[in-house]
Structure formats: structure tokens, C-alpha cells
Amino acid sequence: MPSPVIAPYPATRLRRLRQADWSRRLVREAVLRPSDLIWAMVVHEGEGRIPVASMPGVERLSVSEAAKAAREARRLGIPCVAVFPHIDGARKDASGALASDPEGVIARAVKAMKDAAPEVGIMCDVALDPFTDHGHDGLIVDGRVVNDPTIERLVEQGLMQAKAGCDILAPSDMMDGRVGALRKALEGEGLCDTMIMSYAAKYASAFYGPYREAIGSGKLGTGSVENPADKATYQMDPGNGEESLREVALDLAEGADMVMVKPGLPYLDIVRRVVEAFRAPTFAFQVSGEYAMLTAAAANGWLDGERAMMESLIAFKRAGCSGVITYFAPAAARKLGA
Ligand code: PBG
């Protein structure tokens, strides 16, 4: 009997393919695999594992715990880890001198992880903020984060990371021209295989809040000349979409191999536009605040944390991402392997 309710299209019933798990799987467009994940992790200078209060389930890892985590990434099929440093506040200064320390926690963690699991890729942030007492990503002169002098420091930092064995340099500072400067310096040192994933479209976002606790970031925001209140003079304005295409075009022209959009879920429209415009490997960073929102709601019993995690990650694949940088990587990979 043709249904009078949905006439005149009685043959079109989109629910037909949704009726069983097997048919849903058969026609699913986007899939999430462990190989889509980059595991964001924080390393610290001391011993053991220290929980990050605003990111339940995330701990700062000592160098030897980071090496164990690299082995765990290999076991779970996670291709790459992204390491961020927590530095003792007493050792920070205005210039972020420790950023290029060849004996520092980043260099030691990269070496230990490469020894433990050489098959796992390692990505390092190129930016001064974990090392500056003011918490900004660059050098400050007369109340401004100055572009070109900052780039000189970033190049020293990036070269140190590459020499320590880092596979992917990920400049997250948003200075103009830093990708070209890093690429030129790498070529000059014969490090022509070191990859660059630029934080190309990185927004001045409130969603980085918990990260500041995780890495013990210097306190932003007095608005004084020594310490401008926020990062809006270098990170992108959340209202801008067209500008993301200019940022990505420049970074690719300067020698980036891959580009990133950050934060993730609130900026999926940017991901889609970048993928369509450039067809280059495009990643999204599901940042600390996104992680905190989901885990806090789950801890209150307000949503099913595991399902929300997996749904958020498939959304990145559906939008066209090659992969996702996420603190959920080990939990998601375990779920996928289960
Ligand atoms: C540093 C940097 C930040 C993040 C990654 N690299 C913070 C910022 O730019 O203020 C954020 C990561 C997160 O929130 O998970 N340049």
C-alpha cells in the first residue's frame, strides 16, 4: 500500500538504510581510525605523573612516563604524539630563554620517546609561551609582541627541537613569516626532512583556558605595558573566516607541509573551507577547553562521555580533516580497538 502520508515520493525513504547496524556501517561516509589521532600530552621537569585539575584524565608526565606513553601510542596504533612543556615558573623570564635549551625537558622527552618507540612521530610546539614569565608567545617591547625579533627566537627553538629528533615542527605563535624562516633555517642545516605543521588558522580563543593550567603558563592579562591583556594582536579574530584562507595560503607558500585549524569544533566551518580551497593535509586541534567541556559534563552525568567523545572526533573527519590533535587520543584509540 503506497503511503498517503509521504506521497508523492513513496519510493524515497531515507530511513531504509538506517534500519540496522550493518547497513549503517555499510553506507557510513566518514570513519575514525587510531591513525587519525595525534595524542596531545604535557611533559614536566620532575618525576611521576601529576593530574591537571581542569582536564580530568590528563596528567603531566615525567620524561620517563612520556617514553612509556610513546610505547602506548605505538601499541594503540596512534601515529604521532604532540608534546607540550610545563616549566617551573621560577625558571621563566621575559625572553623565554629556556625555549631553545638543548638539555631542557622538551629535548629530553623527544629523545626518550624516540628511543622508546622510534616508529611514533613526534611533534613539538614552536612558541615561547611555556617559557615566558608573562605567558605571551613572543618578545614584548613597549607593550607589543614584536614580530621579527620573536621569529629569531623561534628559529633557535625549532632548530633545537629538530636536532633533538622531533619530526614535525608546529609553530603555534602566529607571527608573520615564521614558517618561511623555520623552513629556510632547516634547509640551511641540512634538516630538509623535518616536517612543518603550521598552526595556520589559530584564533584568539577562550577555549585555551585549561591549557594554561596544564603547562603552568605565565599569567596573562594585567593589560600593563609589560603584559598585554590577551593574544588578540597576533591570534586571529573569531569573527573572521576569509582571513583563514590568506593565513593558510601564506603558510603553504612558505613551506608548511600540513596546516592546522584551532580550536576544533567551534571552527569546523573553517576546516571545511580550508580543505576545499587547498586540498592540503588539514588538521584540527581539539583544544583543552573542548576536552574540559566534554569531561566536565560527563562527570556530572549530563552526557555520555564516551559517545560524545567519539561523536566529536568523527565530526572532524566528516568535515574533511586528515586527523585531529586531541587529549582524547588514547581513550579514543582504546575504544576503537575494543
Ligand atoms: C601556545 C599554544 C597554546 C595552545 C597550544 N599551543 C595556547 C595559546 O596559544 O594561548 C593551546 C592548546 C590547548 O588549549 O589545548 N602557543
Short mmCIF file of C-alpha atoms and ligand atoms in Angstrom, two decimals:
data_model
loop_
_atom_site.label_atom_id
_atom_site.label_comp_id
_atom_site.label_asym_id
_atom_site.label_seq_id
_atom_site.Cartn_x
_atom_site.Cartn_y
_atom_site.Cartn_z
CA MET A 1 0.00 0.00 0.00
CA PRO A 2 1.61 3.33 -1.02
CA SER A 3 1.71 5.67 1.93
CA PRO A 4 -0.62 8.63 1.51
CA VAL A 5 1.43 10.42 4.15
CA ILE A 6 4.69 10.83 2.23
CA ALA A 7 3.32 10.84 -1.31
CA PRO A 8 4.31 11.88 -3.95
CA TYR A 9 7.72 10.25 -3.17
CA PRO A 10 6.70 6.83 -1.93
CA ALA A 11 9.95 5.20 -3.06
CA THR A 12 12.19 7.58 -1.14
CA ARG A 13 12.59 6.52 2.47
CA LEU A 14 15.93 7.66 3.83
CA ARG A 15 15.34 5.64 6.97
CA ARG A 16 15.61 2.39 4.96
CA LEU A 17 19.41 2.38 5.15
CA ARG A 18 19.38 3.30 8.85
CA GLN A 19 17.38 0.27 9.94
CA ALA A 20 20.26 -1.97 11.02
CA ASP A 21 23.78 -1.61 12.31
CA TRP A 22 25.19 -3.46 9.29
CA SER A 23 23.53 -1.17 6.76
CA ARG A 24 24.51 1.95 8.70
CA ARG A 25 28.10 0.78 8.73
CA LEU A 26 27.91 -0.09 5.03
CA VAL A 27 26.98 3.44 3.95
CA ARG A 28 28.90 5.41 6.58
CA GLU A 29 30.83 8.22 4.87
CA ALA A 30 33.46 9.14 7.44
CA VAL A 31 35.32 6.69 9.65
CA LEU A 32 37.63 7.31 12.58
CA ARG A 33 40.75 5.19 12.97
CA PRO A 34 43.55 5.34 15.53
CA SER A 35 45.76 6.57 12.68
CA ASP A 36 43.68 9.77 12.54
CA LEU A 37 44.79 10.78 16.02
CA ILE A 38 47.66 12.91 17.29
CA TRP A 39 47.99 12.49 21.05
CA ALA A 40 48.42 15.85 22.82
CA MET A 41 50.40 15.42 26.04
CA VAL A 42 52.16 17.59 28.60
CA VAL A 43 55.60 16.80 29.99
CA HIS A 44 57.12 18.26 33.16
CA GLU A 45 60.59 18.59 34.60
CA GLY A 46 60.05 16.47 37.72
CA GLU A 47 59.19 12.85 38.45
CA GLY A 48 55.99 10.89 38.06
CA ARG A 49 52.54 11.87 36.82
CA ILE A 50 50.68 14.97 38.04
CA PRO A 51 46.93 15.32 37.38
CA VAL A 52 45.70 18.50 35.69
CA ALA A 53 42.64 19.59 37.69
CA SER A 54 40.83 21.34 34.84
CA MET A 55 41.36 18.38 32.49
CA PRO A 56 40.23 15.22 34.32
CA GLY A 57 42.09 12.22 32.91
CA VAL A 58 45.06 14.28 31.70
CA GLU A 59 48.31 14.16 33.63
CA ARG A 60 51.62 15.93 33.21
CA LEU A 61 54.21 13.24 32.51
CA SER A 62 57.83 13.00 33.54
CA VAL A 63 60.31 12.23 30.77
CA SER A 64 60.31 8.52 31.60
CA GLU A 65 56.49 8.44 31.74
CA ALA A 66 56.46 10.18 28.35
CA ALA A 67 58.63 7.37 26.98
CA LYS A 68 56.08 4.86 28.29
CA ALA A 69 53.31 6.88 26.66
CA ALA A 70 55.15 6.73 23.31
CA ARG A 71 55.18 2.92 23.60
CA GLU A 72 51.49 3.03 24.45
CA ALA A 73 50.85 5.17 21.34
CA ARG A 74 52.63 2.57 19.21
CA ARG A 75 50.61 -0.26 20.78
CA LEU A 76 47.35 1.63 20.16
CA GLY A 77 48.20 2.48 16.54
CA ILE A 78 48.40 6.23 17.22
CA PRO A 79 50.91 7.52 14.64
CA CYS A 80 52.08 10.69 16.34
CA VAL A 81 52.30 12.49 19.68
CA ALA A 82 52.41 16.25 20.29
CA VAL A 83 54.41 17.28 23.36
CA PHE A 84 53.92 20.47 25.36
CA PRO A 85 56.19 21.50 28.24
CA HIS A 86 55.36 22.51 31.80
CA ILE A 87 58.19 24.67 33.11
CA ASP A 88 58.83 25.70 36.70
CA GLY A 89 57.62 29.31 36.99
CA ALA A 90 60.78 30.38 38.83
CA ARG A 91 62.87 29.49 35.78
CA LYS A 92 60.90 31.60 33.29
CA ASP A 93 61.95 35.03 32.07
CA ALA A 94 60.69 37.73 29.73
CA SER A 95 62.56 36.34 26.73
CA GLY A 96 61.68 32.68 27.21
CA ALA A 97 65.38 31.78 27.25
CA LEU A 98 64.74 28.13 28.07
CA ALA A 99 62.74 27.63 24.87
CA SER A 100 65.86 26.60 22.96
CA ASP A 101 67.62 24.74 25.80
CA PRO A 102 69.17 21.59 24.28
CA GLU A 103 69.13 19.97 27.76
CA GLY A 104 65.57 21.10 28.53
CA VAL A 105 62.54 18.94 29.19
CA ILE A 106 61.37 19.03 25.56
CA ALA A 107 64.73 17.88 24.18
CA ARG A 108 64.97 15.15 26.83
CA ALA A 109 61.40 13.98 26.25
CA VAL A 110 61.83 13.86 22.48
CA LYS A 111 64.98 11.77 22.79
CA ALA A 112 63.46 9.42 25.36
CA MET A 113 60.33 8.91 23.28
CA LYS A 114 62.32 8.31 20.10
CA ASP A 115 64.44 5.71 21.91
CA ALA A 116 61.37 4.03 23.36
CA ALA A 117 59.25 3.96 20.19
CA PRO A 118 61.11 5.16 17.08
CA GLU A 119 58.12 4.31 14.88
CA VAL A 120 55.99 7.02 16.52
CA GLY A 121 56.16 10.54 15.07
CA ILE A 122 56.85 13.42 17.41
CA MET A 123 55.52 16.93 17.02
CA CYS A 124 56.69 19.94 19.06
CA ASP A 125 55.11 23.34 19.54
CA VAL A 126 57.26 26.22 18.38
CA ALA A 127 56.22 29.14 20.59
CA LEU A 128 57.67 30.93 23.58
CA ASP A 129 54.65 30.99 25.91
CA PRO A 130 55.53 27.99 28.12
CA PHE A 131 58.87 29.68 28.82
CA THR A 132 57.99 33.38 29.25
CA ASP A 133 57.07 34.81 32.65
CA HIS A 134 54.36 36.97 31.01
CA GLY A 135 52.77 34.00 29.19
CA HIS A 136 52.89 35.56 25.73
CA ASP A 137 54.13 33.69 22.68
CA GLY A 138 56.76 36.26 21.79
CA LEU A 139 59.04 39.03 22.98
CA ILE A 140 57.41 42.18 24.30
CA VAL A 141 58.73 45.67 23.53
CA ASP A 142 56.77 48.74 24.63
CA GLY A 143 53.66 46.70 25.28
CA ARG A 144 53.67 44.95 21.92
CA VAL A 145 54.58 41.41 20.98
CA VAL A 146 57.25 42.14 18.39
CA ASN A 147 57.20 40.00 15.27
CA ASP A 148 60.66 39.76 13.74
CA PRO A 149 62.77 39.53 16.92
CA THR A 150 60.38 36.80 18.08
CA ILE A 151 60.98 34.87 14.87
CA GLU A 152 64.71 34.78 15.59
CA ARG A 153 63.99 33.08 18.92
CA LEU A 154 61.51 30.70 17.30
CA VAL A 155 64.11 29.62 14.76
CA GLU A 156 66.57 28.79 17.57
CA GLN A 157 63.82 26.84 19.34
CA GLY A 158 62.75 24.95 16.21
CA LEU A 159 66.31 24.01 15.27
CA MET A 160 66.92 22.70 18.79
CA GLN A 161 63.76 20.58 18.56
CA ALA A 162 64.65 19.20 15.12
CA LYS A 163 68.16 18.33 16.26
CA ALA A 164 66.74 16.54 19.30
CA GLY A 165 64.82 14.27 16.90
CA CYS A 166 61.46 15.99 16.57
CA ASP A 167 59.77 15.01 13.28
CA ILE A 168 57.20 17.80 12.98
CA LEU A 169 57.71 21.42 13.99
CA ALA A 170 54.37 23.01 14.78
CA PRO A 171 54.68 26.79 15.08
CA SER A 172 51.74 27.95 17.20
CA ASP A 173 52.84 31.53 17.77
CA MET A 174 51.10 33.28 14.82
CA MET A 175 54.00 35.62 14.00
CA ASP A 176 54.01 36.63 10.33
CA GLY A 177 56.69 34.87 8.31
CA ARG A 178 57.72 32.27 10.86
CA VAL A 179 57.06 29.27 8.64
CA GLY A 180 59.35 30.63 5.92
CA ALA A 181 62.06 31.47 8.45
CA LEU A 182 61.89 28.00 10.00
CA ARG A 183 61.94 26.30 6.62
CA LYS A 184 64.92 28.33 5.48
CA ALA A 185 66.83 27.58 8.67
CA LEU A 186 66.07 23.85 8.44
CA GLU A 187 67.27 23.72 4.84
CA GLY A 188 70.38 25.65 5.86
CA GLU A 189 71.21 22.99 8.44
CA GLY A 190 70.56 20.09 6.08
CA LEU A 191 67.39 19.20 8.01
CA CYS A 192 65.34 19.04 4.84
CA ASP A 193 63.19 16.10 6.01
CA THR A 194 61.81 17.86 9.09
CA MET A 195 58.11 18.48 8.57
CA ILE A 196 56.20 21.62 9.44
CA MET A 197 52.56 21.62 10.51
CA SER A 198 51.67 25.25 10.95
CA TYR A 199 49.00 26.46 13.29
CA ALA A 200 47.79 28.40 10.26
CA ALA A 201 44.30 29.47 11.28
CA LYS A 202 44.69 29.88 15.02
CA TYR A 203 42.11 32.01 16.75
CA ALA A 204 42.38 34.17 19.88
CA SER A 205 40.19 31.82 21.85
CA ALA A 206 38.82 31.40 25.36
CA PHE A 207 38.97 27.63 24.81
CA TYR A 208 42.70 27.52 25.63
CA GLY A 209 41.96 28.19 29.31
CA PRO A 210 42.72 24.78 30.82
CA TYR A 211 45.94 24.52 28.78
CA ARG A 212 47.29 27.49 30.71
CA GLU A 213 46.91 25.47 33.90
CA ALA A 214 48.28 22.33 32.27
CA ILE A 215 51.54 23.98 31.22
CA GLY A 216 51.68 26.43 34.14
CA SER A 217 51.56 29.39 31.79
CA GLY A 218 52.65 32.82 32.99
CA LYS A 219 49.70 34.98 33.97
CA LEU A 220 48.38 36.97 31.02
CA GLY A 221 46.12 39.83 31.28
CA THR A 222 47.07 42.69 33.55
CA GLY A 223 46.90 44.82 30.44
CA SER A 224 50.05 46.61 31.55
CA VAL A 225 52.81 47.64 29.18
CA GLU A 226 54.87 44.66 30.33
CA ASN A 227 51.99 42.29 29.79
CA PRO A 228 49.26 42.94 27.20
CA ALA A 229 45.90 41.56 28.26
CA ASP A 230 45.32 38.96 25.58
CA LYS A 231 46.67 37.46 22.38
CA ALA A 232 44.36 39.33 20.00
CA THR A 233 47.20 41.24 18.32
CA TYR A 234 48.66 38.03 16.92
CA GLN A 235 46.00 35.30 17.02
CA MET A 236 43.00 35.57 14.68
CA ASP A 237 39.72 37.31 15.40
CA PRO A 238 36.94 34.74 15.93
CA GLY A 239 34.70 36.65 13.53
CA ASN A 240 37.00 36.10 10.58
CA GLY A 241 36.67 33.31 8.03
CA GLU A 242 38.06 34.74 4.80
CA GLU A 243 41.28 35.65 6.58
CA SER A 244 41.92 32.00 7.45
CA LEU A 245 42.39 31.32 3.73
CA ARG A 246 45.05 34.00 3.49
CA GLU A 247 46.85 32.59 6.54
CA VAL A 248 46.82 29.08 5.09
CA ALA A 249 47.93 30.27 1.63
CA LEU A 250 50.93 32.06 3.12
CA ASP A 251 51.99 29.15 5.33
CA LEU A 252 51.81 26.67 2.45
CA ALA A 253 53.77 29.06 0.22
CA GLU A 254 56.38 29.47 2.96
CA GLY A 255 56.93 25.73 3.19
CA ALA A 256 54.38 24.18 5.55
CA ASP A 257 53.65 20.52 4.75
CA MET A 258 50.41 20.44 6.72
CA VAL A 259 48.14 23.07 8.17
CA MET A 260 46.01 23.25 11.28
CA VAL A 261 42.82 24.96 12.35
CA LYS A 262 42.49 25.70 16.06
CA PRO A 263 40.30 25.41 18.13
CA GLY A 264 38.39 22.50 16.62
CA LEU A 265 34.64 22.08 16.96
CA PRO A 266 33.73 25.80 17.08
CA TYR A 267 35.71 26.27 13.84
CA LEU A 268 34.62 23.31 11.68
CA ASP A 269 33.41 25.73 9.02
CA ILE A 270 37.00 26.94 8.71
CA VAL A 271 38.25 23.36 8.39
CA ARG A 272 35.82 22.71 5.55
CA ARG A 273 36.75 25.91 3.72
CA VAL A 274 40.48 25.25 4.05
CA VAL A 275 40.11 21.68 2.77
CA GLU A 276 38.05 22.80 -0.19
CA ALA A 277 40.35 25.68 -1.07
CA PHE A 278 43.74 23.96 -0.73
CA ARG A 279 43.33 20.15 -0.69
CA ALA A 280 46.37 20.04 1.58
CA PRO A 281 46.63 17.83 4.68
CA THR A 282 44.50 19.72 7.18
CA PHE A 283 44.29 19.02 10.90
CA ALA A 284 42.19 20.41 13.70
CA PHE A 285 43.23 20.84 17.32
CA GLN A 286 40.52 19.78 19.72
CA VAL A 287 41.85 22.07 22.43
CA SER A 288 41.94 21.90 26.20
CA GLY A 289 38.66 23.79 26.69
CA GLU A 290 36.82 21.44 24.37
CA TYR A 291 38.22 18.50 26.34
CA ALA A 292 37.25 20.14 29.62
CA MET A 293 33.69 20.86 28.49
CA LEU A 294 33.04 17.27 27.49
CA THR A 295 34.71 15.69 30.51
CA ALA A 296 33.06 18.10 32.98
CA ALA A 297 29.59 17.43 31.57
CA ALA A 298 30.24 13.69 31.58
CA ALA A 299 31.50 13.81 35.18
CA ASN A 300 28.19 15.41 36.17
CA GLY A 301 26.26 12.70 34.39
CA TRP A 302 24.90 15.26 31.94
CA LEU A 303 26.07 13.45 28.86
CA ASP A 304 27.53 10.09 27.92
CA GLY A 305 31.21 10.99 27.84
CA GLU A 306 32.39 8.17 25.64
CA ARG A 307 29.74 8.67 22.99
CA ALA A 308 30.23 12.44 22.99
CA MET A 309 33.98 11.95 22.62
CA MET A 310 33.61 9.64 19.62
CA GLU A 311 30.95 11.85 18.03
CA SER A 312 33.15 14.93 18.39
CA LEU A 313 36.05 13.12 16.73
CA ILE A 314 34.06 11.75 13.78
CA ALA A 315 32.85 15.31 13.18
CA PHE A 316 36.42 16.33 12.34
CA LYS A 317 36.73 13.51 9.82
CA ARG A 318 33.37 14.38 8.26
CA ALA A 319 34.48 18.00 7.90
CA GLY A 320 37.47 16.79 5.90
CA CYS A 321 40.33 16.68 8.40
CA SER A 322 43.27 14.35 7.78
CA GLY A 323 43.46 13.96 11.53
CA VAL A 324 42.85 15.51 14.93
CA ILE A 325 45.19 16.65 17.68
CA THR A 326 43.39 15.64 20.84
CA TYR A 327 43.87 14.84 24.52
CA PHE A 328 41.32 12.06 23.97
CA ALA A 329 43.67 10.15 21.63
CA PRO A 330 44.49 7.21 23.94
CA ALA A 331 40.90 6.84 25.17
CA ALA A 332 39.52 7.02 21.64
CA ALA A 333 42.10 4.57 20.27
CA ARG A 334 41.29 2.14 23.06
CA LYS A 335 37.62 2.44 22.27
CA LEU A 336 38.27 1.85 18.55
CA GLY A 337 40.39 -1.19 19.33
CA ALA A 338 37.84 -2.65 21.73
C1 PBG B 1 50.89 28.11 22.59
C2 PBG B 1 49.79 27.14 22.50
C3 PBG B 1 48.51 27.24 23.05
C4 PBG B 1 47.90 26.04 22.78
C5 PBG B 1 48.78 25.25 22.04
N1 PBG B 1 49.94 25.96 21.87
C6 PBG B 1 47.89 28.32 23.86
C7 PBG B 1 47.80 29.68 23.32
O1 PBG B 1 48.12 29.95 22.17
O2 PBG B 1 47.42 30.57 24.07
C8 PBG B 1 46.53 25.64 23.23
C9 PBG B 1 46.33 24.19 23.43
C10 PBG B 1 45.08 23.83 24.15
O3 PBG B 1 44.30 24.69 24.60
O4 PBG B 1 44.84 22.63 24.26
N2 PBG B 1 51.11 28.99 21.61
#
